[in-house]
Short mmCIF file of C-alpha atoms in Angstrom, two decimals:
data_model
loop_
_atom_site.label_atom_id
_atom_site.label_comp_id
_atom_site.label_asym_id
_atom_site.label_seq_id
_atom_site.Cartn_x
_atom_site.Cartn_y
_atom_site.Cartn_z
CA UNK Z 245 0.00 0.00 0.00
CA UNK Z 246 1.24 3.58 -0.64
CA UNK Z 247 0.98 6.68 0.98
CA UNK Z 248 -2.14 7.77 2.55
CA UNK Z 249 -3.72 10.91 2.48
CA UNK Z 250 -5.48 12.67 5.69
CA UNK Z 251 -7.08 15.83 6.91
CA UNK Z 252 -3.38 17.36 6.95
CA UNK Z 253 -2.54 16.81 3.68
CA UNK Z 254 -1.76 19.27 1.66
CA UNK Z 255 -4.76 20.40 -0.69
CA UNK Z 256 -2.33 22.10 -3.24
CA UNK Z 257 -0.41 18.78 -3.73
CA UNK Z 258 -4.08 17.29 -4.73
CA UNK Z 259 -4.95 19.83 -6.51
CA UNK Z 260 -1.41 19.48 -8.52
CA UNK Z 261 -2.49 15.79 -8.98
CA UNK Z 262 -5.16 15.81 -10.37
CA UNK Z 263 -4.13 18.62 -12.77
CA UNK Z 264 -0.99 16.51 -13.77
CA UNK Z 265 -4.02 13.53 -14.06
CA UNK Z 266 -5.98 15.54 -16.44
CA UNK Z 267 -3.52 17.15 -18.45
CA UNK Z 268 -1.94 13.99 -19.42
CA UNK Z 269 -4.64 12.86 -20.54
CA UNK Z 270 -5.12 15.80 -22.44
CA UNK Z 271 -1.92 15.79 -24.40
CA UNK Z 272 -2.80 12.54 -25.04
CA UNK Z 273 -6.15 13.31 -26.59
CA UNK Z 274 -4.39 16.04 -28.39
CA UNK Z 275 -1.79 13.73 -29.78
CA UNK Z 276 -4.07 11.63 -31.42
CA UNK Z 277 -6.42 11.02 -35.21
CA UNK Z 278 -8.63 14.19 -34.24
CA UNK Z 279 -12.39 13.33 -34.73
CA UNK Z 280 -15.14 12.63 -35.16
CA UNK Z 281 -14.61 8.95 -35.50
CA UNK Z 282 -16.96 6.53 -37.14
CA UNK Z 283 -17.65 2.92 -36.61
CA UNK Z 284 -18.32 0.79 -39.80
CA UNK Z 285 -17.98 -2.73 -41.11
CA UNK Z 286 -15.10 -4.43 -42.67
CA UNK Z 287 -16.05 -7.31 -43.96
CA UNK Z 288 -12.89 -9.92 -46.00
CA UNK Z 289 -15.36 -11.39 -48.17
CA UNK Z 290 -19.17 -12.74 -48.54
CA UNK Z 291 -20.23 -14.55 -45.45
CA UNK Z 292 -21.77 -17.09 -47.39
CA UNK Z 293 -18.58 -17.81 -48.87
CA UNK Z 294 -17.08 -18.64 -45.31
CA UNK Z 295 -15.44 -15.03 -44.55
CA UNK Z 296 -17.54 -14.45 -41.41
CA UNK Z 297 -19.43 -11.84 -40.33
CA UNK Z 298 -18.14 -8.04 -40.45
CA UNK Z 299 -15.52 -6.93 -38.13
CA UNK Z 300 -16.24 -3.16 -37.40
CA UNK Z 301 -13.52 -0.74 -37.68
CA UNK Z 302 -13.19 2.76 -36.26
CA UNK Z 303 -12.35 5.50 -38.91
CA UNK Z 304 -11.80 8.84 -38.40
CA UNK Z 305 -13.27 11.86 -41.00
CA UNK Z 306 -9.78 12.16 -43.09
CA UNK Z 307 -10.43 8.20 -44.25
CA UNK Z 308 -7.50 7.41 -41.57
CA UNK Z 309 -8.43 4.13 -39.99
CA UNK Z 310 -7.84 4.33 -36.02
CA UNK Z 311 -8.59 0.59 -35.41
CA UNK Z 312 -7.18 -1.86 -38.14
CA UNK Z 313 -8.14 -5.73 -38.36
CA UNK Z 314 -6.67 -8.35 -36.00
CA UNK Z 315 -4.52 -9.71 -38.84
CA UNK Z 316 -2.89 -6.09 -39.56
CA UNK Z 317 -1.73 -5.48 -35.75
CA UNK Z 318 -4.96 -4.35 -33.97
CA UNK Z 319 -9.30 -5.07 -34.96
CA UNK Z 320 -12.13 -4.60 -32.24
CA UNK Z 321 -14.20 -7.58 -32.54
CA UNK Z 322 -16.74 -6.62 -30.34
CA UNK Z 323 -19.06 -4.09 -31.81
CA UNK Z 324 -20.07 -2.08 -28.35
CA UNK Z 325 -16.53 -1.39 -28.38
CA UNK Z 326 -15.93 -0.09 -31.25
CA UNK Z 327 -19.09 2.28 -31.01
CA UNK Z 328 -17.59 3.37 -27.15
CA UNK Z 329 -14.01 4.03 -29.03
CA UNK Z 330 -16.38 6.23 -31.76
CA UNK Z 331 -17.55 8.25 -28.99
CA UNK Z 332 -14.95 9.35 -27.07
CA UNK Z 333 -12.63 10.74 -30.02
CA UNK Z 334 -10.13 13.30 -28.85
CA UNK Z 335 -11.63 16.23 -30.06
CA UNK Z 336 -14.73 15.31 -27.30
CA UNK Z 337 -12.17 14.34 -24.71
CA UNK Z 338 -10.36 17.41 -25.61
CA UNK Z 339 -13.14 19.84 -24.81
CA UNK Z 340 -13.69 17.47 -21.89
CA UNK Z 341 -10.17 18.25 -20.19
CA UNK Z 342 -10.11 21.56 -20.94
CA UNK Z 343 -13.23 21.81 -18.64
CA UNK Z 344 -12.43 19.73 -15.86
CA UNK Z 345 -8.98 22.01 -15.90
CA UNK Z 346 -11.04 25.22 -15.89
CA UNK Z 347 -13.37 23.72 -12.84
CA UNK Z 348 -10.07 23.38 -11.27
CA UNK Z 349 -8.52 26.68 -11.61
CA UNK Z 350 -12.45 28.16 -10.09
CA UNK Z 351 -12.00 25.52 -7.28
CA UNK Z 352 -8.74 25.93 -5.95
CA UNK Z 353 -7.81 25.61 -2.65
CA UNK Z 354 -6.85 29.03 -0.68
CA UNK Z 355 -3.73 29.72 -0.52
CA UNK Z 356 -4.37 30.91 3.34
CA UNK Z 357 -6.19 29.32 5.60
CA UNK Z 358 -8.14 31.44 9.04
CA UNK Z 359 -6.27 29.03 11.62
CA UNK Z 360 -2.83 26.83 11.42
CA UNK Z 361 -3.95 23.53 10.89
CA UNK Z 362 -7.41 23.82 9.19
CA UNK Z 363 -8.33 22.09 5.69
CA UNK Z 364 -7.77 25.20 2.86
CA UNK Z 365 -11.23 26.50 1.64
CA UNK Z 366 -12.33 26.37 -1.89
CA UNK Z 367 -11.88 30.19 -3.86
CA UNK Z 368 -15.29 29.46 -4.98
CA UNK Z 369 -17.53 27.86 -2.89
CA UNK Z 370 -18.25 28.06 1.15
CA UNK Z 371 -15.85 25.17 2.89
CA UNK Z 372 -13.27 22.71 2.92
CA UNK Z 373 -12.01 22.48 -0.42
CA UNK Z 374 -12.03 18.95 -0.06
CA UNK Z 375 -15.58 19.02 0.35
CA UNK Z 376 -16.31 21.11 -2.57
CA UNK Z 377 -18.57 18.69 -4.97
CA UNK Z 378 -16.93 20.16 -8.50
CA UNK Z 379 -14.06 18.46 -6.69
CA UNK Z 380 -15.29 15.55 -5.06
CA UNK Z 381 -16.62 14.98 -8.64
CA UNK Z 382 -13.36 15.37 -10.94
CA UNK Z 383 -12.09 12.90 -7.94
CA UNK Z 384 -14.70 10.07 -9.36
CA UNK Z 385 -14.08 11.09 -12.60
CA UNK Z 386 -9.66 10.38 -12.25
CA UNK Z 387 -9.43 7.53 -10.37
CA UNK Z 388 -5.89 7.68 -10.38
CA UNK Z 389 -6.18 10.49 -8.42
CA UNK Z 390 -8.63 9.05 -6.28
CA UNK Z 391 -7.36 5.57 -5.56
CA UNK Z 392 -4.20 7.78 -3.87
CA UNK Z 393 -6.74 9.86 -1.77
CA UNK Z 394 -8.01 6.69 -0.40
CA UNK Z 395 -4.94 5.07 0.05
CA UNK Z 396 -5.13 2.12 -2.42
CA UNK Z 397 -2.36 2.91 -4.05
#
């Protein structure tokens, strides 16, 4: 087990965490085939000619194909997949970072707290920052992040 976070921790290393948390996953988003990405079906031959079924593929809009078939190094032979791949292109998860590291320059903890010892408040809402829900909720939403806050890690 790792290190544990309590009451005394500091809120600014957190914060830093999951800001580090989101913006790599950001860079990768920005990295990659931008979107929107399509799924449709690749199919080798006729199925009544004993090719199979369809395999889908994921394409993105320039024709660039972002999943390839299992014999050329890749394939997604299970078509919820593919469609959940579809739907979170990076230009989605993009706009979806950028966001969640907005919330998080709104919700900062305070640099000063009113007594030595006490949890930082949030800049933007009454409380413990810890306790602010716009954090609490980008907490569920990194669990990376989160599994260190617990102490799983």
């Amino acid at each position: 087990m790792g290190e544990r976070y309590t009451d005394e921790t500091a809120a600014d290393d957190l914060h830093s965490r999951l800001v580090a948390a989101i913006t790599a996953r950001l860079d990768a988003a920005r990295a990659a085939t931008p979107g929107s990405w399509i799924v449709q079906p690749y199919a080798y031959g006729p199925p009544e000619d004993g090719w199979g079924p369809p395999i889908p593929e994921v394409y993105a809009p320039s024709g660039a194909v972002v999943s390839h078939q299992p014999h050329e190094g890749g394939g997604i032979s299970h078509e919820p997949d593919a469609a959940h791949i579809a739907l979170h292109d990076p230009t989605d998860a993009i706009l979806r970072y950028e966001r969640d590291l907005k919330v998080l320059e709104r919700h900062a903890p305070q640099p000063l707290t009113p007594f030595e010892g006490m949890e930082p408040l949030c800049t933007a809402c009454p409380g413990p920052w810890r306790a602010c829900q716009e954090i609490r909720d980008l907490f569920d939403a990194y669990p990376e992040v989160e599994r260190v806050v617990r102490g799983d890690t």
